[in-house]
Amino acid sequence: MIFSTYKIRLIKTIKIMKKRFTAPFSLNWFFLRQNGSSAYFIHRFQSRELWRRKRWFARLVLCIKQILAPFIGLIIICLSIYRNGWIVKKRVGKSLTRQFLDQVPLALTYPFLPRWYYIFELYEDRKYRLWKDYLYRFETKRGIYSYLKRIYQTKPRVHLKNKIKFNEICHRNNLAHIPIFASFLQGQYINLNNNSSVELLPSCDLFFKPTLGRGGYGIERWDYVGEGKYSNNSKVLPAAELIDQFRILSHIKPFFVQPRIKVHQELEDLANGALSTIRVVSIEDEHGNYEITHAIFRMAVGNNHTVDNFHAGGIAAAVNIETGTLGLASDIGLNRNSRWHEIHPTTHAKILGRQLPLWKETCELVKQAHSHFGVRLIIGWDIAICSNKPVIVEGNGRPDLDIIQRIGQRPAGNERLGQLLVYHLKRYIKNETKN
């Protein structure tokens, strides 16, 4: 019990120090030796914009943090080695001392957090040499995604985060998606089914999801058990009581209701009872078309039969864009039992080399959908392949590249995604110069 308490405190400490440690270190990309690569351009661009957008006092704070950062960096390295080092030593035989010496020059010289050393498996020498080619979270989600939005700042905003409005856009443009039956907002039940005036839930399995949620957090699955009642495996409630329950919860955060759809029959042995989805990253190319650069297939494991998300302990396998076949699967890489799987650890179904059904249709749906959300230069789509067609689950305007690069086992900075990001960043610079 005492150990668990200290472990929780340790994790919180790492998270707090991570936030304090990241921003000032991004200034050090200025000192990278220029090599003309796309990744180098992105690193330098993020550093330039970070400094340029700060006022004099904020710049002074950054400089102070820069001075303190080496001391903080050493502490974070030690904490990360305490958490993950022994696992790596057992797995690949690299001593704790060598892991420490690997990380010190990166964490003290460049904007590099120790967690990436373990997520991207940089303890392997062949991957360590490529560390500068990775695109890091602080410069994408917290940086260049925001700058890229300004290219289309004069066009109407499209909604990706708000699932209700996202559903409306999909419905209006006849995009195959999971419909929303109803929503709960500030204690009110809102029936969104235009063909029904009955204020009751449909007679099917349901998912209740936070309207502004992400990462699979807060999702509840309620299965229809007949006679107007629903079960979440711990209790059974009639529709009226279930509606009242979420009316109360909606005072804290809004919810919406969707039907539970089932994955394609050829993928059931990989789904582990949940809805396995594909994260597909698409981006506008140089000619105004939409190009798919990465895709991963996500799967639930263990006792989780609700969501397939990485943050819920799931695993994912890279998808070959050309063929739709799966590679090796793994989790985020920070767990004691992290490893690469050829077969599903729970269902024991084969993963490596599996062909995704309806893959061509999936790619076509993504490109068609992006054309209706063209204000967004880059989108991470969650697609479910059902029995007869792929459907859109949601879209993310700030796709996480940590997962893409971890599962793909290679950096994205100098691949097609990095090249297109550079193309759009140069457009951004041109627009800024004109203004």
GROMACS .gro file of C-alpha atoms in nm:
model
  435
    1MET     CA    1   0.000   0.000   0.000
    2ILE     CA    2   0.284   0.236   0.091
    3PHE     CA    3   0.466   0.141  -0.232
    4SER     CA    4   0.152   0.218  -0.437
    5THR     CA    5   0.123   0.561  -0.273
    6TYR     CA    6   0.484   0.645  -0.355
    7LYS     CA    7   0.434   0.517  -0.710
    8ILE     CA    8   0.135   0.751  -0.761
    9ARG     CA    9   0.337   1.044  -0.624
   10LEU     CA   10   0.627   0.953  -0.853
   11ILE     CA   11   0.403   0.951  -1.162
   12LYS     CA   12   0.252   1.289  -1.066
   13THR     CA   13   0.599   1.432  -1.010
   14ILE     CA   14   0.713   1.316  -1.355
   15LYS     CA   15   0.406   1.476  -1.517
   16ILE     CA   16   0.456   1.810  -1.339
   17MET     CA   17   0.826   1.824  -1.416
   18LYS     CA   18   0.757   1.728  -1.777
   19LYS     CA   19   0.539   2.038  -1.821
   20ARG     CA   20   0.802   2.262  -1.664
   21PHE     CA   21   1.085   2.102  -1.859
   22THR     CA   22   0.955   2.097  -2.216
   23ALA     CA   23   0.896   2.459  -2.321
   24PRO     CA   24   1.237   2.617  -2.244
   25PHE     CA   25   1.434   2.335  -2.399
   26SER     CA   26   1.274   2.384  -2.738
   27LEU     CA   27   1.495   2.692  -2.776
   28ASN     CA   28   1.799   2.468  -2.809
   29TRP     CA   29   1.697   2.349  -3.155
   30PHE     CA   30   1.866   2.669  -3.274
   31PHE     CA   31   2.200   2.500  -3.212
   32LEU     CA   32   2.134   2.193  -3.427
   33ARG     CA   33   2.374   2.159  -3.715
   34GLN     CA   34   2.184   2.229  -4.036
   35ASN     CA   35   2.141   1.928  -4.264
   36GLY     CA   36   1.858   2.042  -4.492
   37SER     CA   37   1.613   1.776  -4.373
   38SER     CA   38   1.240   1.826  -4.314
   39ALA     CA   39   1.274   1.733  -3.946
   40TYR     CA   40   1.548   1.994  -3.900
   41PHE     CA   41   1.328   2.264  -4.058
   42ILE     CA   42   1.038   2.179  -3.824
   43HIS     CA   43   1.263   2.184  -3.515
   44ARG     CA   44   1.411   2.521  -3.607
   45PHE     CA   45   1.073   2.666  -3.705
   46GLN     CA   46   0.917   2.572  -3.370
   47SER     CA   47   1.209   2.730  -3.181
   48ARG     CA   48   1.188   3.049  -3.384
   49GLU     CA   49   0.813   3.086  -3.335
   50LEU     CA   50   0.833   3.006  -2.964
   51TRP     CA   51   1.081   3.288  -2.911
   52ARG     CA   52   0.923   3.533  -3.157
   53ARG     CA   53   0.577   3.515  -2.999
   54LYS     CA   54   0.699   3.581  -2.646
   55ARG     CA   55   0.721   3.929  -2.496
   56TRP     CA   56   1.035   4.045  -2.318
   57PHE     CA   57   0.927   3.924  -1.974
   58ALA     CA   58   0.824   3.580  -2.106
   59ARG     CA   59   1.158   3.557  -2.286
   60LEU     CA   60   1.336   3.634  -1.960
   61VAL     CA   61   1.142   3.356  -1.788
   62LEU     CA   62   1.241   3.115  -2.067
   63CYS     CA   63   1.607   3.208  -2.020
   64ILE     CA   64   1.585   3.149  -1.644
   65LYS     CA   65   1.420   2.813  -1.702
   66GLN     CA   66   1.690   2.734  -1.954
   67ILE     CA   67   1.953   2.781  -1.686
   68LEU     CA   68   1.764   2.562  -1.439
   69ALA     CA   69   1.671   2.298  -1.696
   70PRO     CA   70   1.993   2.088  -1.670
   71PHE     CA   71   1.928   2.022  -1.300
   72ILE     CA   72   1.565   1.934  -1.366
   73GLY     CA   73   1.671   1.717  -1.660
   74LEU     CA   74   1.901   1.503  -1.446
   75ILE     CA   75   1.622   1.445  -1.194
   76ILE     CA   76   1.374   1.343  -1.465
   77ILE     CA   77   1.628   1.106  -1.620
   78CYS     CA   78   1.679   0.935  -1.285
   79LEU     CA   79   1.305   0.906  -1.227
   80SER     CA   80   1.250   0.763  -1.575
   81ILE     CA   81   1.529   0.509  -1.532
   82TYR     CA   82   1.381   0.408  -1.196
   83ARG     CA   83   1.048   0.351  -1.368
   84ASN     CA   84   1.158   0.191  -1.696
   85GLY     CA   85   1.531   0.118  -1.676
   86TRP     CA   86   1.514  -0.223  -1.512
   87ILE     CA   87   1.267  -0.345  -1.773
   88VAL     CA   88   1.495  -0.237  -2.057
   89LYS     CA   89   1.797  -0.394  -1.889
   90LYS     CA   90   1.612  -0.724  -1.863
   91ARG     CA   91   1.481  -0.701  -2.218
   92VAL     CA   92   1.788  -0.591  -2.419
   93GLY     CA   93   2.072  -0.613  -2.167
   94LYS     CA   94   2.162  -0.242  -2.163
   95SER     CA   95   2.278  -0.140  -1.815
   96LEU     CA   96   2.125   0.146  -1.619
   97THR     CA   97   2.453   0.335  -1.647
   98ARG     CA   98   2.452   0.311  -2.027
   99GLN     CA   99   2.088   0.420  -2.039
  100PHE     CA  100   2.178   0.720  -1.824
  101LEU     CA  101   2.475   0.814  -2.042
  102ASP     CA  102   2.258   0.784  -2.354
  103GLN     CA  103   2.002   1.030  -2.223
  104VAL     CA  104   2.221   1.291  -2.057
  105PRO     CA  105   2.355   1.463  -2.373
  106LEU     CA  106   2.005   1.472  -2.525
  107ALA     CA  107   1.814   1.594  -2.222
  108LEU     CA  108   2.077   1.854  -2.127
  109THR     CA  109   2.140   1.988  -2.476
  110TYR     CA  110   1.817   1.955  -2.672
  111PRO     CA  111   1.442   1.956  -2.603
  112PHE     CA  112   1.425   1.584  -2.533
  113LEU     CA  113   1.222   1.419  -2.258
  114PRO     CA  114   1.342   1.084  -2.121
  115ARG     CA  115   1.001   0.923  -2.179
  116TRP     CA  116   1.069   0.939  -2.554
  117TYR     CA  117   1.386   0.738  -2.501
  118TYR     CA  118   1.163   0.450  -2.392
  119ILE     CA  119   0.858   0.513  -2.613
  120PHE     CA  120   1.069   0.516  -2.933
  121GLU     CA  121   1.307   0.248  -2.802
  122LEU     CA  122   1.612   0.467  -2.851
  123TYR     CA  123   1.804   0.229  -2.626
  124GLU     CA  124   1.853   0.034  -2.951
  125ASP     CA  125   2.157   0.181  -3.124
  126ARG     CA  126   2.005   0.185  -3.475
  127LYS     CA  127   1.708   0.390  -3.348
  128TYR     CA  128   1.918   0.612  -3.125
  129ARG     CA  129   2.102   0.750  -3.428
  130LEU     CA  130   1.768   0.876  -3.568
  131TRP     CA  131   1.648   1.069  -3.262
  132LYS     CA  132   1.664   1.406  -3.443
  133ASP     CA  133   1.425   1.280  -3.712
  134TYR     CA  134   1.134   1.228  -3.472
  135LEU     CA  135   0.860   1.488  -3.439
  136TYR     CA  136   0.790   1.556  -3.072
  137ARG     CA  137   0.463   1.632  -2.901
  138PHE     CA  138   0.556   1.979  -2.776
  139GLU     CA  139   0.636   2.101  -3.128
  140THR     CA  140   0.331   1.946  -3.300
  141LYS     CA  141   0.030   1.946  -3.067
  142ARG     CA  142   0.156   2.251  -2.877
  143GLY     CA  143   0.314   2.430  -3.170
  144ILE     CA  144   0.297   2.386  -3.546
  145TYR     CA  145  -0.064   2.259  -3.554
  146SER     CA  146  -0.170   2.596  -3.417
  147TYR     CA  147   0.039   2.785  -3.670
  148LEU     CA  148  -0.096   2.581  -3.961
  149LYS     CA  149  -0.453   2.673  -3.869
  150ARG     CA  150  -0.371   3.035  -3.955
  151ILE     CA  151  -0.324   2.951  -4.322
  152TYR     CA  152  -0.702   2.915  -4.345
  153GLN     CA  153  -0.791   3.166  -4.075
  154THR     CA  154  -1.033   3.350  -4.310
  155LYS     CA  155  -1.241   3.037  -4.379
  156PRO     CA  156  -1.531   2.916  -4.159
  157ARG     CA  157  -1.432   2.700  -3.865
  158VAL     CA  158  -1.519   2.332  -3.876
  159HIS     CA  159  -1.584   2.130  -3.563
  160LEU     CA  160  -1.387   1.819  -3.477
  161LYS     CA  161  -1.366   1.837  -3.099
  162ASN     CA  162  -1.740   1.893  -3.050
  163LYS     CA  163  -1.882   1.553  -3.142
  164ILE     CA  164  -2.240   1.680  -3.183
  165LYS     CA  165  -2.145   1.936  -3.448
  166PHE     CA  166  -1.904   1.690  -3.608
  167ASN     CA  167  -2.195   1.447  -3.643
  168GLU     CA  168  -2.406   1.717  -3.808
  169ILE     CA  169  -2.138   1.787  -4.071
  170CYS     CA  170  -2.101   1.415  -4.150
  171HIS     CA  171  -2.478   1.374  -4.180
  172ARG     CA  172  -2.512   1.682  -4.402
  173ASN     CA  173  -2.244   1.555  -4.643
  174ASN     CA  174  -2.361   1.190  -4.648
  175LEU     CA  175  -2.040   1.060  -4.490
  176ALA     CA  176  -2.072   0.713  -4.338
  177HIS     CA  177  -2.049   0.768  -3.961
  178ILE     CA  178  -2.188   0.646  -3.631
  179PRO     CA  179  -2.507   0.846  -3.569
  180ILE     CA  180  -2.583   1.027  -3.243
  181PHE     CA  181  -2.926   0.955  -3.096
  182ALA     CA  182  -2.934   1.209  -2.817
  183SER     CA  183  -2.728   1.438  -2.599
  184PHE     CA  184  -2.726   1.546  -2.235
  185LEU     CA  185  -2.642   1.907  -2.157
  186GLN     CA  186  -2.676   2.082  -1.819
  187GLY     CA  187  -2.939   1.840  -1.697
  188GLN     CA  188  -3.138   1.838  -2.022
  189TYR     CA  189  -3.203   1.535  -2.244
  190ILE     CA  190  -3.201   1.641  -2.610
  191ASN     CA  191  -3.342   1.396  -2.864
  192LEU     CA  192  -3.147   1.433  -3.189
  193ASN     CA  193  -3.343   1.172  -3.384
  194ASN     CA  194  -3.557   1.371  -3.625
  195ASN     CA  195  -3.770   1.067  -3.703
  196SER     CA  196  -3.881   1.009  -3.348
  197SER     CA  197  -4.058   1.222  -3.092
  198VAL     CA  198  -4.035   0.963  -2.816
  199GLU     CA  199  -3.803   1.063  -2.534
  200LEU     CA  200  -3.666   0.714  -2.479
  201LEU     CA  201  -3.347   0.537  -2.577
  202PRO     CA  202  -3.342   0.296  -2.874
  203SER     CA  203  -3.358  -0.078  -2.809
  204CYS     CA  204  -2.994  -0.160  -2.881
  205ASP     CA  205  -2.655  -0.158  -2.710
  206LEU     CA  206  -2.538   0.198  -2.642
  207PHE     CA  207  -2.228   0.402  -2.575
  208PHE     CA  208  -2.244   0.716  -2.360
  209LYS     CA  209  -1.951   0.944  -2.441
  210PRO     CA  210  -1.837   1.288  -2.314
  211THR     CA  211  -1.911   1.547  -2.582
  212LEU     CA  212  -1.569   1.707  -2.548
  213GLY     CA  213  -1.385   1.395  -2.438
  214ARG     CA  214  -1.080   1.228  -2.588
  215GLY     CA  215  -0.848   0.936  -2.526
  216GLY     CA  216  -1.136   0.700  -2.446
  217TYR     CA  217  -1.188   0.856  -2.103
  218GLY     CA  218  -1.536   0.870  -1.952
  219ILE     CA  219  -1.699   0.632  -2.203
  220GLU     CA  220  -1.966   0.400  -2.065
  221ARG     CA  221  -2.110   0.099  -2.243
  222TRP     CA  222  -2.469  -0.008  -2.168
  223ASP     CA  223  -2.600  -0.326  -2.332
  224TYR     CA  224  -2.970  -0.370  -2.406
  225VAL     CA  225  -3.106  -0.670  -2.214
  226GLY     CA  226  -3.469  -0.648  -2.323
  227GLU     CA  227  -3.793  -0.502  -2.184
  228GLY     CA  228  -3.657  -0.149  -2.212
  229LYS     CA  229  -3.365  -0.216  -1.974
  230TYR     CA  230  -2.987  -0.172  -2.006
  231SER     CA  231  -2.691  -0.327  -1.822
  232ASN     CA  232  -2.331  -0.219  -1.769
  233ASN     CA  233  -2.241  -0.554  -1.605
  234SER     CA  234  -2.272  -0.406  -1.256
  235LYS     CA  235  -2.635  -0.294  -1.257
  236VAL     CA  236  -2.948  -0.300  -1.470
  237LEU     CA  237  -3.153   0.015  -1.528
  238PRO     CA  238  -3.469   0.092  -1.726
  239ALA     CA  239  -3.435   0.358  -1.995
  240ALA     CA  240  -3.599   0.633  -1.784
  241GLU     CA  241  -3.358   0.583  -1.492
  242LEU     CA  242  -3.059   0.563  -1.725
  243ILE     CA  243  -3.162   0.893  -1.881
  244ASP     CA  244  -3.199   1.049  -1.534
  245GLN     CA  245  -2.854   0.925  -1.435
  246PHE     CA  246  -2.688   1.099  -1.729
  247ARG     CA  247  -2.900   1.409  -1.683
  248ILE     CA  248  -2.736   1.446  -1.343
  249LEU     CA  249  -2.387   1.374  -1.478
  250SER     CA  250  -2.435   1.630  -1.756
  251HIS     CA  251  -2.428   1.910  -1.497
  252ILE     CA  252  -2.056   1.828  -1.469
  253LYS     CA  253  -1.985   1.753  -1.836
  254PRO     CA  254  -2.210   1.699  -2.142
  255PHE     CA  255  -2.265   1.352  -2.290
  256PHE     CA  256  -2.403   1.208  -2.611
  257VAL     CA  257  -2.545   0.866  -2.699
  258GLN     CA  258  -2.445   0.645  -2.991
  259PRO     CA  259  -2.540   0.290  -3.088
  260ARG     CA  260  -2.279   0.024  -3.025
  261ILE     CA  261  -2.168  -0.105  -3.362
  262LYS     CA  262  -1.979  -0.428  -3.416
  263VAL     CA  263  -1.653  -0.469  -3.599
  264HIS     CA  264  -1.627  -0.663  -3.927
  265GLN     CA  265  -1.658  -1.038  -3.872
  266GLU     CA  266  -1.305  -1.094  -4.004
  267LEU     CA  267  -1.168  -0.873  -3.725
  268GLU     CA  268  -1.371  -1.003  -3.431
  269ASP     CA  269  -1.084  -1.220  -3.307
  270LEU     CA  270  -0.866  -0.907  -3.277
  271ALA     CA  271  -1.127  -0.679  -3.120
  272ASN     CA  272  -1.151  -0.850  -2.778
  273GLY     CA  273  -1.519  -0.751  -2.752
  274ALA     CA  274  -1.456  -0.379  -2.816
  275LEU     CA  275  -1.485  -0.179  -3.137
  276SER     CA  276  -1.140  -0.186  -3.294
  277THR     CA  277  -1.069   0.133  -3.488
  278ILE     CA  278  -0.804   0.252  -3.729
  279ARG     CA  279  -0.627   0.581  -3.670
  280VAL     CA  280  -0.562   0.720  -4.018
  281VAL     CA  281  -0.361   1.042  -4.064
  282SER     CA  282  -0.442   1.246  -4.375
  283ILE     CA  283  -0.293   1.577  -4.483
  284GLU     CA  284  -0.340   1.816  -4.774
  285ASP     CA  285  -0.067   1.776  -5.035
  286GLU     CA  286   0.097   2.028  -5.267
  287HIS     CA  287  -0.188   2.006  -5.519
  288GLY     CA  288  -0.481   2.050  -5.282
  289ASN     CA  289  -0.559   1.679  -5.267
  290TYR     CA  290  -0.564   1.473  -4.948
  291GLU     CA  291  -0.298   1.213  -4.884
  292ILE     CA  292  -0.287   0.935  -4.625
  293THR     CA  293   0.056   0.910  -4.465
  294HIS     CA  294   0.009   0.677  -4.166
  295ALA     CA  295  -0.241   0.431  -4.022
  296ILE     CA  296  -0.250   0.208  -3.715
  297PHE     CA  297  -0.505  -0.057  -3.615
  298ARG     CA  298  -0.598  -0.043  -3.246
  299MET     CA  299  -0.710  -0.334  -3.030
  300ALA     CA  300  -0.836  -0.378  -2.675
  301VAL     CA  301  -0.665  -0.633  -2.450
  302GLY     CA  302  -0.724  -0.804  -2.117
  303ASN     CA  303  -1.047  -0.731  -1.934
  304ASN     CA  304  -1.112  -0.417  -2.135
  305HIS     CA  305  -1.407  -0.481  -2.368
  306THR     CA  306  -1.517  -0.118  -2.407
  307VAL     CA  307  -1.253   0.095  -2.585
  308ASP     CA  308  -0.941   0.021  -2.786
  309ASN     CA  309  -0.752   0.339  -2.698
  310PHE     CA  310  -0.383   0.339  -2.605
  311HIS     CA  311  -0.462   0.535  -2.290
  312ALA     CA  312  -0.694   0.253  -2.182
  313GLY     CA  313  -0.411   0.000  -2.206
  314GLY     CA  314  -0.475  -0.111  -2.563
  315ILE     CA  315  -0.226  -0.214  -2.830
  316ALA     CA  316  -0.190  -0.115  -3.195
  317ALA     CA  317  -0.031  -0.244  -3.514
  318ALA     CA  318   0.099  -0.040  -3.807
  319VAL     CA  319  -0.103  -0.066  -4.128
  320ASN     CA  320   0.071  -0.081  -4.465
  321ILE     CA  321  -0.089   0.207  -4.655
  322GLU     CA  322  -0.057   0.034  -4.993
  323THR     CA  323  -0.182  -0.314  -4.898
  324GLY     CA  324  -0.378  -0.276  -4.573
  325THR     CA  325  -0.179  -0.550  -4.396
  326LEU     CA  326  -0.081  -0.535  -4.029
  327GLY     CA  327   0.264  -0.530  -3.875
  328LEU     CA  328   0.373  -0.611  -3.520
  329ALA     CA  329   0.160  -0.472  -3.236
  330SER     CA  330   0.259  -0.307  -2.909
  331ASP     CA  331   0.146  -0.056  -2.647
  332ILE     CA  332   0.292   0.284  -2.564
  333GLY     CA  333   0.615   0.122  -2.444
  334LEU     CA  334   0.619   0.247  -2.085
  335ASN     CA  335   0.463  -0.055  -1.915
  336ARG     CA  336   0.637  -0.336  -1.732
  337ASN     CA  337   0.496  -0.590  -1.977
  338SER     CA  338   0.554  -0.388  -2.295
  339ARG     CA  339   0.662  -0.602  -2.587
  340TRP     CA  340   0.593  -0.657  -2.957
  341HIS     CA  341   0.323  -0.908  -3.047
  342GLU     CA  342   0.276  -1.127  -3.353
  343ILE     CA  343  -0.044  -1.266  -3.199
  344HIS     CA  344  -0.306  -1.097  -2.982
  345PRO     CA  345  -0.204  -1.138  -2.614
  346THR     CA  346  -0.564  -1.206  -2.503
  347THR     CA  347  -0.746  -1.373  -2.793
  348HIS     CA  348  -0.431  -1.539  -2.939
  349ALA     CA  349  -0.541  -1.441  -3.290
  350LYS     CA  350  -0.272  -1.373  -3.550
  351ILE     CA  351  -0.188  -1.004  -3.599
  352LEU     CA  352   0.125  -0.993  -3.813
  353GLY     CA  353   0.040  -1.007  -4.181
  354ARG     CA  354  -0.339  -0.985  -4.135
  355GLN     CA  355  -0.524  -0.817  -4.420
  356LEU     CA  356  -0.778  -0.552  -4.321
  357PRO     CA  357  -1.109  -0.596  -4.506
  358LEU     CA  358  -1.247  -0.302  -4.706
  359TRP     CA  359  -0.915  -0.120  -4.687
  360LYS     CA  360  -0.955   0.051  -5.024
  361GLU     CA  361  -1.301   0.175  -4.920
  362THR     CA  362  -1.154   0.299  -4.592
  363CYS     CA  363  -0.894   0.513  -4.772
  364GLU     CA  364  -1.158   0.653  -5.006
  365LEU     CA  365  -1.382   0.746  -4.710
  366VAL     CA  366  -1.096   0.928  -4.537
  367LYS     CA  367  -1.008   1.133  -4.845
  368GLN     CA  368  -1.373   1.215  -4.911
  369ALA     CA  369  -1.428   1.318  -4.549
  370HIS     CA  370  -1.119   1.540  -4.543
  371SER     CA  371  -1.249   1.726  -4.847
  372HIS     CA  372  -1.548   1.836  -4.635
  373PHE     CA  373  -1.321   1.940  -4.347
  374GLY     CA  374  -1.066   2.108  -4.575
  375VAL     CA  375  -1.007   2.397  -4.336
  376ARG     CA  376  -0.800   2.146  -4.140
  377LEU     CA  377  -0.469   2.074  -4.312
  378ILE     CA  378  -0.407   1.758  -4.109
  379ILE     CA  379  -0.660   1.527  -3.943
  380GLY     CA  380  -0.629   1.203  -3.748
  381TRP     CA  381  -0.938   0.996  -3.834
  382ASP     CA  382  -1.076   0.713  -3.623
  383ILE     CA  383  -1.239   0.468  -3.862
  384ALA     CA  384  -1.428   0.149  -3.778
  385ILE     CA  385  -1.465  -0.125  -4.038
  386CYS     CA  386  -1.812  -0.276  -3.998
  387SER     CA  387  -1.969  -0.574  -4.171
  388ASN     CA  388  -2.046  -0.395  -4.497
  389LYS     CA  389  -1.857  -0.064  -4.494
  390PRO     CA  390  -1.611   0.156  -4.303
  391VAL     CA  391  -1.763   0.431  -4.088
  392ILE     CA  392  -1.619   0.743  -3.927
  393VAL     CA  393  -1.604   0.740  -3.549
  394GLU     CA  394  -1.442   1.082  -3.503
  395GLY     CA  395  -1.176   1.320  -3.630
  396ASN     CA  396  -0.886   1.478  -3.442
  397GLY     CA  397  -0.739   1.806  -3.561
  398ARG     CA  398  -0.421   1.759  -3.354
  399PRO     CA  399  -0.325   1.394  -3.412
  400ASP     CA  400  -0.074   1.247  -3.171
  401LEU     CA  401   0.241   1.145  -3.358
  402ASP     CA  402   0.398   0.967  -3.060
  403ILE     CA  403   0.168   0.670  -3.121
  404ILE     CA  404   0.222   0.676  -3.497
  405GLN     CA  405   0.602   0.682  -3.466
  406ARG     CA  406   0.612   0.430  -3.180
  407ILE     CA  407   0.404   0.170  -3.362
  408GLY     CA  408   0.564   0.239  -3.701
  409GLN     CA  409   0.908   0.195  -3.536
  410ARG     CA  410   1.051   0.487  -3.734
  411PRO     CA  411   1.052   0.869  -3.719
  412ALA     CA  412   0.807   1.069  -3.931
  413GLY     CA  413   1.011   1.388  -3.960
  414ASN     CA  414   1.176   1.307  -4.293
  415GLU     CA  415   0.898   1.094  -4.435
  416ARG     CA  416   0.607   1.218  -4.645
  417LEU     CA  417   0.424   1.364  -4.342
  418GLY     CA  418   0.725   1.572  -4.241
  419GLN     CA  419   0.777   1.691  -4.599
  420LEU     CA  420   0.415   1.808  -4.630
  421LEU     CA  421   0.428   1.981  -4.291
  422VAL     CA  422   0.732   2.173  -4.413
  423TYR     CA  423   0.548   2.266  -4.734
  424HIS     CA  424   0.259   2.415  -4.534
  425LEU     CA  425   0.489   2.584  -4.283
  426LYS     CA  426   0.662   2.763  -4.569
  427ARG     CA  427   0.320   2.878  -4.688
  428TYR     CA  428   0.257   3.003  -4.334
  429ILE     CA  429   0.585   3.198  -4.338
  430LYS     CA  430   0.493   3.348  -4.676
  431ASN     CA  431   0.152   3.457  -4.546
  432GLU     CA  432   0.309   3.607  -4.233
  433THR     CA  433   0.556   3.799  -4.447
  434LYS     CA  434   0.276   3.947  -4.658
  435ASN     CA  435   0.083   4.055  -4.350
   0.00000   0.00000   0.00000
